[in-house]
PDB file of C-alpha atoms in Angstrom:
ATOM      1  CA  MET A  15      99.061 119.161  83.797  1.00  0.00           C
ATOM      2  CA  LYS A  16     101.024 120.265  86.844  1.00  0.00           C
ATOM      3  CA  GLU A  17      99.899 119.010  90.233  1.00  0.00           C
ATOM      4  CA  TYR A  18     100.324 121.195  93.292  1.00  0.00           C
ATOM      5  CA  VAL A  19     100.520 120.246  96.968  1.00  0.00           C
ATOM      6  CA  ILE A  20      99.658 122.208 100.093  1.00  0.00           C
ATOM      7  CA  LEU A  21     102.794 123.068 102.059  1.00  0.00           C
ATOM      8  CA  VAL A  22     102.321 122.983 105.836  1.00  0.00           C
ATOM      9  CA  ASP A  23     104.260 123.744 109.003  1.00  0.00           C
ATOM     10  CA  GLU A  24     104.844 121.183 111.762  1.00  0.00           C
ATOM     11  CA  GLN A  25     101.357 121.894 113.193  1.00  0.00           C
ATOM     12  CA  ASP A  26      99.696 121.232 109.798  1.00  0.00           C
ATOM     13  CA  ASN A  27      98.962 124.911 109.190  1.00  0.00           C
ATOM     14  CA  PRO A  28      98.979 125.749 105.465  1.00  0.00           C
ATOM     15  CA  ILE A  29     101.921 127.977 104.526  1.00  0.00           C
ATOM     16  CA  GLY A  30     101.712 127.904 100.734  1.00  0.00           C
ATOM     17  CA  SER A  31     101.645 125.621  97.740  1.00  0.00           C
ATOM     18  CA  MET A  32     104.214 124.195  95.365  1.00  0.00           C
ATOM     19  CA  GLU A  33     104.397 121.896  92.393  1.00  0.00           C
ATOM     20  CA  LYS A  34     104.332 118.312  93.704  1.00  0.00           C
ATOM     21  CA  ILE A  35     107.584 117.156  92.139  1.00  0.00           C
ATOM     22  CA  GLU A  36     109.483 120.167  93.504  1.00  0.00           C
ATOM     23  CA  ALA A  37     108.091 119.641  97.020  1.00  0.00           C
ATOM     24  CA  HIS A  38     109.123 115.977  96.870  1.00  0.00           C
ATOM     25  CA  GLN A  39     112.605 116.783  95.530  1.00  0.00           C
ATOM     26  CA  LYS A  40     113.146 119.346  98.297  1.00  0.00           C
ATOM     27  CA  ALA A  41     111.571 117.045 100.934  1.00  0.00           C
ATOM     28  CA  LEU A  42     109.227 119.817 102.084  1.00  0.00           C
ATOM     29  CA  LEU A  43     106.425 119.049 104.514  1.00  0.00           C
ATOM     30  CA  HIS A  44     103.089 118.907 102.687  1.00  0.00           C
ATOM     31  CA  ARG A  45      99.616 117.431 103.098  1.00  0.00           C
ATOM     32  CA  ALA A  46      99.178 113.880 101.957  1.00  0.00           C
ATOM     33  CA  PHE A  47      97.043 110.904 102.902  1.00  0.00           C
ATOM     34  CA  SER A  48      97.063 107.122 102.752  1.00  0.00           C
ATOM     35  CA  VAL A  49      94.105 104.748 102.490  1.00  0.00           C
ATOM     36  CA  PHE A  50      94.281 101.239 103.913  1.00  0.00           C
ATOM     37  CA  ILE A  51      91.537  98.774 102.908  1.00  0.00           C
ATOM     38  CA  PHE A  52      91.111  95.527 104.828  1.00  0.00           C
ATOM     39  CA  ASN A  53      88.796  92.651 103.950  1.00  0.00           C
ATOM     40  CA  ASN A  54      86.677  90.755 106.498  1.00  0.00           C
ATOM     41  CA  ARG A  55      89.631  88.431 107.228  1.00  0.00           C
ATOM     42  CA  GLY A  56      91.843  91.361 108.165  1.00  0.00           C
ATOM     43  CA  GLU A  57      93.941  91.133 105.000  1.00  0.00           C
ATOM     44  CA  LEU A  58      95.336  94.405 103.698  1.00  0.00           C
ATOM     45  CA  MET A  59      94.952  95.323 100.028  1.00  0.00           C
ATOM     46  CA  LEU A  60      98.282  96.551  98.670  1.00  0.00           C
ATOM     47  CA  GLN A  61      99.278  98.022  95.329  1.00  0.00           C
ATOM     48  CA  GLN A  62     102.535  97.898  93.436  1.00  0.00           C
ATOM     49  CA  ARG A  63     103.681 101.294  92.251  1.00  0.00           C
ATOM     50  CA  ALA A  64     104.138 101.710  88.514  1.00  0.00           C
ATOM     51  CA  LYS A  65     107.592 101.334  87.004  1.00  0.00           C
ATOM     52  CA  LYS A  66     107.350 104.872  85.564  1.00  0.00           C
ATOM     53  CA  LYS A  67     106.832 106.564  88.961  1.00  0.00           C
ATOM     54  CA  TYR A  68     109.711 108.874  89.901  1.00  0.00           C
ATOM     55  CA  HIS A  69     109.119 108.204  93.605  1.00  0.00           C
ATOM     56  CA  SER A  70     109.620 104.574  94.744  1.00  0.00           C
ATOM     57  CA  PRO A  71     108.852 102.778  91.447  1.00  0.00           C
ATOM     58  CA  LEU A  72     107.760  99.121  91.648  1.00  0.00           C
ATOM     59  CA  LEU A  73     107.588  99.123  95.449  1.00  0.00           C
ATOM     60  CA  TRP A  74     104.579  97.636  97.220  1.00  0.00           C
ATOM     61  CA  THR A  75     102.638 100.245  99.147  1.00  0.00           C
ATOM     62  CA  ASN A  76      99.341 101.115 100.825  1.00  0.00           C
ATOM     63  CA  THR A  77      96.002 100.663  99.090  1.00  0.00           C
ATOM     64  CA  CYS A  78      95.951 104.241  97.832  1.00  0.00           C
ATOM     65  CA  CYS A  79      97.661 107.543  98.566  1.00  0.00           C
ATOM     66  CA  SER A  80      97.706 111.057  97.199  1.00  0.00           C
ATOM     67  CA  HIS A  81      97.477 114.715  98.180  1.00  0.00           C
ATOM     68  CA  GLN A  82      94.535 116.845  99.220  1.00  0.00           C
ATOM     69  CA  LYS A  83      93.502 119.703  96.987  1.00  0.00           C
ATOM     70  CA  GLU A  84      92.972 123.216  98.321  1.00  0.00           C
ATOM     71  CA  GLY A  85      89.901 123.220 100.618  1.00  0.00           C
ATOM     72  CA  GLU A  86      89.461 119.438 100.403  1.00  0.00           C
ATOM     73  CA  THR A  87      89.172 117.234 103.501  1.00  0.00           C
ATOM     74  CA  SER A  88      91.184 114.038 103.827  1.00  0.00           C
ATOM     75  CA  LEU A  89      87.963 112.012 103.624  1.00  0.00           C
ATOM     76  CA  LYS A  90      86.838 113.673 100.382  1.00  0.00           C
ATOM     77  CA  ALA A  91      90.322 113.310  98.908  1.00  0.00           C
ATOM     78  CA  GLY A  92      90.411 109.616  99.818  1.00  0.00           C
ATOM     79  CA  LYS A  93      87.029 109.008  98.200  1.00  0.00           C
ATOM     80  CA  ARG A  94      88.161 110.887  95.096  1.00  0.00           C
ATOM     81  CA  ARG A  95      91.233 108.679  94.742  1.00  0.00           C
ATOM     82  CA  LEU A  96      89.371 105.426  95.339  1.00  0.00           C
TER      83      LEU A  96
END
């Protein structure tokens, strides 16, 4: 299944959509979010990206990240991914 991202201008105004991999390959500005989860000692939960990922495989990164769907807020998208 193809995944699409919301292309935006420098003011975050939507200007179209494109398949995720193409937007990443062309380094086009698009909506995305990151989630950072801290425990009560202030420690950050990290994840290691899968070896099969085309973008930054095996690197340690934020708790969770992804892209909003059309009409979806960042908060709803973050909850969906968690």
